[in-house]
mmCIF file with all atom_site columns, C-alpha atoms in Angstrom:
data_model
loop_
_atom_site.group_PDB
_atom_site.id
_atom_site.type_symbol
_atom_site.label_atom_id
_atom_site.label_alt_id
_atom_site.label_comp_id
_atom_site.label_asym_id
_atom_site.label_entity_id
_atom_site.label_seq_id
_atom_site.pdbx_PDB_ins_code
_atom_site.Cartn_x
_atom_site.Cartn_y
_atom_site.Cartn_z
_atom_site.occupancy
_atom_site.B_iso_or_equiv
_atom_site.pdbx_formal_charge
_atom_site.auth_seq_id
_atom_site.auth_comp_id
_atom_site.auth_asym_id
_atom_site.auth_atom_id
_atom_site.pdbx_PDB_model_num
ATOM 1   C CA . MET U 1 1   ? -0.050  0.075  0.196   1.00 62.00 ? 1   MET U CA 1
ATOM 2   C CA . LYS U 1 2   ? 2.710   2.319  0.786   1.00 64.00 ? 2   LYS U CA 1
ATOM 3   C CA . HIS U 1 3   ? 4.436   1.893  -2.333  1.00 64.00 ? 3   HIS U CA 1
ATOM 4   C CA . LEU U 1 4   ? 1.250   2.356  -4.199  1.00 62.00 ? 4   LEU U CA 1
ATOM 5   C CA . MET U 1 5   ? 0.840   5.812  -2.389  1.00 63.00 ? 5   MET U CA 1
ATOM 6   C CA . LYS U 1 6   ? 4.479   6.711  -3.556  1.00 66.00 ? 6   LYS U CA 1
ATOM 7   C CA . SER U 1 7   ? 3.708   5.840  -7.194  1.00 67.00 ? 7   SER U CA 1
ATOM 8   C CA . LEU U 1 8   ? 0.664   7.768  -7.084  1.00 66.00 ? 8   LEU U CA 1
ATOM 9   C CA . ALA U 1 9   ? 2.496   10.852 -5.979  1.00 69.00 ? 9   ALA U CA 1
ATOM 10  C CA . LEU U 1 10  ? 5.162   10.563 -7.989  1.00 65.00 ? 10  LEU U CA 1
ATOM 11  C CA . SER U 1 11  ? 2.598   10.436 -11.101 1.00 66.00 ? 11  SER U CA 1
ATOM 12  C CA . ALA U 1 12  ? 0.700   13.259 -10.018 1.00 65.00 ? 12  ALA U CA 1
ATOM 13  C CA . ALA U 1 13  ? 3.951   15.205 -9.566  1.00 65.00 ? 13  ALA U CA 1
ATOM 14  C CA . LEU U 1 14  ? 5.020   14.340 -12.823 1.00 64.00 ? 14  LEU U CA 1
ATOM 15  C CA . LEU U 1 15  ? 1.699   15.334 -14.264 1.00 64.00 ? 15  LEU U CA 1
ATOM 16  C CA . LEU U 1 16  ? 1.815   18.708 -12.566 1.00 61.00 ? 16  LEU U CA 1
ATOM 17  C CA . ALA U 1 17  ? 5.487   19.583 -13.652 1.00 58.00 ? 17  ALA U CA 1
ATOM 18  C CA . GLY U 1 18  ? 4.286   18.766 -17.312 1.00 58.00 ? 18  GLY U CA 1
ATOM 19  C CA . GLN U 1 19  ? 1.664   21.196 -17.031 1.00 56.00 ? 19  GLN U CA 1
ATOM 20  C CA . VAL U 1 20  ? 3.610   23.843 -15.594 1.00 48.00 ? 20  VAL U CA 1
ATOM 21  C CA . HIS U 1 21  ? 5.940   23.397 -18.380 1.00 49.00 ? 21  HIS U CA 1
ATOM 22  C CA . ALA U 1 22  ? 3.275   23.728 -20.928 1.00 52.00 ? 22  ALA U CA 1
ATOM 23  C CA . GLN U 1 23  ? 1.879   27.059 -19.262 1.00 55.00 ? 23  GLN U CA 1
ATOM 24  C CA . THR U 1 24  ? 5.333   28.605 -18.683 1.00 56.00 ? 24  THR U CA 1
ATOM 25  C CA . GLY U 1 25  ? 7.502   26.979 -21.072 1.00 58.00 ? 25  GLY U CA 1
ATOM 26  C CA . ALA U 1 26  ? 9.954   26.617 -18.385 1.00 56.00 ? 26  ALA U CA 1
ATOM 27  C CA . PRO U 1 27  ? 10.688  22.841 -17.308 1.00 55.00 ? 27  PRO U CA 1
ATOM 28  C CA . ALA U 1 28  ? 9.836   22.253 -13.462 1.00 50.00 ? 28  ALA U CA 1
ATOM 29  C CA . GLN U 1 29  ? 12.073  20.748 -10.950 1.00 54.00 ? 29  GLN U CA 1
ATOM 30  C CA . SER U 1 30  ? 11.092  18.237 -8.357  1.00 50.00 ? 30  SER U CA 1
ATOM 31  C CA . LYS U 1 31  ? 13.595  17.723 -5.413  1.00 57.00 ? 31  LYS U CA 1
ATOM 32  C CA . GLY U 1 32  ? 16.454  18.494 -7.489  1.00 56.00 ? 32  GLY U CA 1
ATOM 33  C CA . VAL U 1 33  ? 15.608  16.465 -10.489 1.00 54.00 ? 33  VAL U CA 1
ATOM 34  C CA . MET U 1 34  ? 14.463  17.764 -13.789 1.00 55.00 ? 34  MET U CA 1
ATOM 35  C CA . VAL U 1 35  ? 11.258  16.393 -14.978 1.00 52.00 ? 35  VAL U CA 1
ATOM 36  C CA . ALA U 1 36  ? 10.773  16.323 -18.676 1.00 55.00 ? 36  ALA U CA 1
ATOM 37  C CA . ASN U 1 37  ? 7.523   17.293 -20.250 1.00 54.00 ? 37  ASN U CA 1
ATOM 38  C CA . PRO U 1 38  ? 5.786   14.047 -21.787 1.00 52.00 ? 38  PRO U CA 1
ATOM 39  C CA . MET U 1 39  ? 3.736   16.351 -24.000 1.00 54.00 ? 39  MET U CA 1
ATOM 40  C CA . ALA U 1 40  ? 6.442   17.961 -25.508 1.00 53.00 ? 40  ALA U CA 1
ATOM 41  C CA . ALA U 1 41  ? 7.584   15.192 -27.669 1.00 55.00 ? 41  ALA U CA 1
ATOM 42  C CA . SER U 1 42  ? 4.099   14.868 -29.387 1.00 57.00 ? 42  SER U CA 1
ATOM 43  C CA . ALA U 1 43  ? 3.431   18.513 -30.035 1.00 58.00 ? 43  ALA U CA 1
ATOM 44  C CA . PRO U 1 44  ? 2.438   18.826 -33.924 1.00 64.00 ? 44  PRO U CA 1
ATOM 45  C CA . GLN U 1 45  ? 5.340   20.564 -35.875 1.00 66.00 ? 45  GLN U CA 1
ATOM 46  C CA . PRO U 1 46  ? 3.996   23.144 -38.640 1.00 65.00 ? 46  PRO U CA 1
ATOM 47  C CA . PRO U 1 47  ? 4.493   22.311 -42.195 1.00 65.00 ? 47  PRO U CA 1
ATOM 48  C CA . SER U 1 48  ? 7.738   23.508 -43.877 1.00 60.00 ? 48  SER U CA 1
ATOM 49  C CA . THR U 1 49  ? 7.034   25.945 -46.493 1.00 60.00 ? 49  THR U CA 1
ATOM 50  C CA . ALA U 1 50  ? 10.586  25.644 -47.998 1.00 57.00 ? 50  ALA U CA 1
ATOM 51  C CA . THR U 1 51  ? 10.930  24.149 -51.485 1.00 54.00 ? 51  THR U CA 1
ATOM 52  C CA . PRO U 1 52  ? 14.151  21.923 -52.077 1.00 56.00 ? 52  PRO U CA 1
ATOM 53  C CA . ALA U 1 53  ? 16.766  23.487 -54.277 1.00 59.00 ? 53  ALA U CA 1
ATOM 54  C CA . ASN U 1 54  ? 17.314  20.270 -56.002 1.00 60.00 ? 54  ASN U CA 1
ATOM 55  C CA . LYS U 1 55  ? 14.038  19.900 -57.847 1.00 54.00 ? 55  LYS U CA 1
ATOM 56  C CA . PRO U 1 56  ? 12.995  21.507 -60.858 1.00 54.00 ? 56  PRO U CA 1
ATOM 57  C CA . ALA U 1 57  ? 10.129  23.900 -60.501 1.00 50.00 ? 57  ALA U CA 1
ATOM 58  C CA . ALA U 1 58  ? 8.056   21.875 -62.866 1.00 47.00 ? 58  ALA U CA 1
ATOM 59  C CA . ALA U 1 59  ? 8.019   18.663 -60.338 1.00 45.00 ? 59  ALA U CA 1
ATOM 60  C CA . LEU U 1 60  ? 6.853   21.197 -57.659 1.00 46.00 ? 60  LEU U CA 1
ATOM 61  C CA . ASP U 1 61  ? 3.874   22.491 -59.329 1.00 50.00 ? 61  ASP U CA 1
ATOM 62  C CA . LYS U 1 62  ? 2.496   18.983 -59.965 1.00 45.00 ? 62  LYS U CA 1
ATOM 63  C CA . PRO U 1 63  ? 1.014   17.413 -56.909 1.00 49.00 ? 63  PRO U CA 1
ATOM 64  C CA . ALA U 1 64  ? 2.335   13.644 -56.339 1.00 52.00 ? 64  ALA U CA 1
ATOM 65  C CA . VAL U 1 65  ? -0.581  11.212 -57.048 1.00 54.00 ? 65  VAL U CA 1
ATOM 66  C CA . PRO U 1 66  ? -0.863  8.705  -54.143 1.00 62.00 ? 66  PRO U CA 1
ATOM 67  C CA . GLY U 1 67  ? 0.415   5.233  -55.430 1.00 69.00 ? 67  GLY U CA 1
ATOM 68  C CA . GLY U 1 68  ? 0.034   4.461  -58.973 1.00 74.00 ? 68  GLY U CA 1
ATOM 69  C CA . GLY U 1 69  ? 1.651   7.880  -60.616 1.00 77.00 ? 69  GLY U CA 1
ATOM 70  C CA . ASP U 1 70  ? 1.202   8.766  -64.343 1.00 80.00 ? 70  ASP U CA 1
ATOM 71  C CA . GLY U 1 71  ? -0.901  6.467  -66.437 1.00 84.00 ? 71  GLY U CA 1
ATOM 72  C CA . LYS U 1 72  ? -1.699  4.248  -63.590 1.00 93.00 ? 72  LYS U CA 1
ATOM 73  C CA . VAL U 1 73  ? -5.325  3.484  -62.729 1.00 94.00 ? 73  VAL U CA 1
ATOM 74  C CA . TRP U 1 74  ? -6.542  1.435  -59.532 1.00 94.00 ? 74  TRP U CA 1
ATOM 75  C CA . VAL U 1 75  ? -8.418  -1.452 -60.360 1.00 95.00 ? 75  VAL U CA 1
ATOM 76  C CA . ASN U 1 76  ? -10.595 -3.066 -57.614 1.00 95.00 ? 76  ASN U CA 1
ATOM 77  C CA . THR U 1 77  ? -10.293 -6.650 -57.935 1.00 95.00 ? 77  THR U CA 1
ATOM 78  C CA . ALA U 1 78  ? -13.440 -7.443 -55.835 1.00 95.00 ? 78  ALA U CA 1
ATOM 79  C CA . SER U 1 79  ? -15.860 -5.832 -58.451 1.00 96.00 ? 79  SER U CA 1
ATOM 80  C CA . ASN U 1 80  ? -13.432 -5.666 -61.780 1.00 96.00 ? 80  ASN U CA 1
ATOM 81  C CA . VAL U 1 81  ? -13.754 -1.886 -61.965 1.00 96.00 ? 81  VAL U CA 1
ATOM 82  C CA . TYR U 1 82  ? -10.757 0.568  -62.236 1.00 95.00 ? 82  TYR U CA 1
ATOM 83  C CA . HIS U 1 83  ? -10.638 4.054  -61.194 1.00 94.00 ? 83  HIS U CA 1
ATOM 84  C CA . CYS U 1 84  ? -8.543  6.834  -62.835 1.00 92.00 ? 84  CYS U CA 1
ATOM 85  C CA . ALA U 1 85  ? -6.400  9.272  -60.578 1.00 90.00 ? 85  ALA U CA 1
ATOM 86  C CA . GLY U 1 86  ? -8.323  11.932 -59.205 1.00 88.00 ? 86  GLY U CA 1
ATOM 87  C CA . THR U 1 87  ? -11.432 10.123 -58.921 1.00 90.00 ? 87  THR U CA 1
ATOM 88  C CA . ARG U 1 88  ? -13.223 9.200  -55.582 1.00 90.00 ? 88  ARG U CA 1
ATOM 89  C CA . TYR U 1 89  ? -12.129 5.850  -54.965 1.00 91.00 ? 89  TYR U CA 1
ATOM 90  C CA . TYR U 1 90  ? -8.771  5.958  -56.581 1.00 91.00 ? 90  TYR U CA 1
ATOM 91  C CA . GLY U 1 91  ? -6.360  3.918  -54.295 1.00 91.00 ? 91  GLY U CA 1
ATOM 92  C CA . LYS U 1 92  ? -9.101  3.455  -51.662 1.00 91.00 ? 92  LYS U CA 1
ATOM 93  C CA . THR U 1 93  ? -10.870 0.280  -52.085 1.00 92.00 ? 93  THR U CA 1
ATOM 94  C CA . LYS U 1 94  ? -10.191 -2.816 -49.930 1.00 93.00 ? 94  LYS U CA 1
ATOM 95  C CA . ALA U 1 95  ? -8.957  -4.870 -52.475 1.00 93.00 ? 95  ALA U CA 1
ATOM 96  C CA . GLY U 1 96  ? -6.780  -3.577 -55.317 1.00 94.00 ? 96  GLY U CA 1
ATOM 97  C CA . LEU U 1 97  ? -4.065  -3.008 -57.543 1.00 93.00 ? 97  LEU U CA 1
ATOM 98  C CA . TYR U 1 98  ? -2.262  -0.271 -59.713 1.00 95.00 ? 98  TYR U CA 1
ATOM 99  C CA . MET U 1 99  ? -1.673  -0.767 -63.458 1.00 94.00 ? 99  MET U CA 1
ATOM 100 C CA . THR U 1 100 ? -1.798  0.939  -66.562 1.00 94.00 ? 100 THR U CA 1
ATOM 101 C CA . GLN U 1 101 ? -5.162  1.430  -68.129 1.00 93.00 ? 101 GLN U CA 1
ATOM 102 C CA . ALA U 1 102 ? -4.316  -0.573 -71.196 1.00 94.00 ? 102 ALA U CA 1
ATOM 103 C CA . GLU U 1 103 ? -3.671  -3.611 -69.032 1.00 95.00 ? 103 GLU U CA 1
ATOM 104 C CA . ALA U 1 104 ? -6.717  -3.184 -66.844 1.00 95.00 ? 104 ALA U CA 1
ATOM 105 C CA . LEU U 1 105 ? -8.815  -3.350 -70.123 1.00 95.00 ? 105 LEU U CA 1
ATOM 106 C CA . ALA U 1 106 ? -6.733  -6.048 -71.341 1.00 97.00 ? 106 ALA U CA 1
ATOM 107 C CA . LYS U 1 107 ? -7.517  -8.106 -68.375 1.00 96.00 ? 107 LYS U CA 1
ATOM 108 C CA . GLY U 1 108 ? -11.290 -7.532 -68.658 1.00 96.00 ? 108 GLY U CA 1
ATOM 109 C CA . HIS U 1 109 ? -11.866 -4.602 -66.322 1.00 96.00 ? 109 HIS U CA 1
ATOM 110 C CA . ARG U 1 110 ? -14.077 -1.901 -66.984 1.00 96.00 ? 110 ARG U CA 1
ATOM 111 C CA . ALA U 1 111 ? -14.010 1.837  -66.171 1.00 94.00 ? 111 ALA U CA 1
ATOM 112 C CA . ASN U 1 112 ? -15.992 3.406  -63.289 1.00 94.00 ? 112 ASN U CA 1
ATOM 113 C CA . LYS U 1 113 ? -18.593 5.960  -64.490 1.00 93.00 ? 113 LYS U CA 1
ATOM 114 C CA . THR U 1 114 ? -16.357 9.032  -63.449 1.00 90.00 ? 114 THR U CA 1
ATOM 115 C CA . CYS U 1 115 ? -13.442 7.963  -65.140 1.00 86.00 ? 115 CYS U CA 1
ATOM 116 C CA . PRO U 1 116 ? -12.226 10.046 -68.357 1.00 79.00 ? 116 PRO U CA 1
#
């Protein structure tokens, strides 16, 4: 029981120290021991707006297509329907593969209604 009380007191001190640090920005001390803020490591970082110097400007203007890339469609293997890049279900169905549109047609898959 005594060990449990010490553990609870230590936990409360650590929690309080983390709150003090979060409010003041200065780390709190407890009996001469520095107490780290457990919340500081998980704080989200703002996105970087700097552009890499080694990439051409044309590559930066074109957003990356998730998954397949240029010329690829997402084939829903459960329904045999393929989805083009930019459509609602592109790369999002439970079962599927990326392949070229020509490969999808050759294997008997059909385009969804919103695919151009």
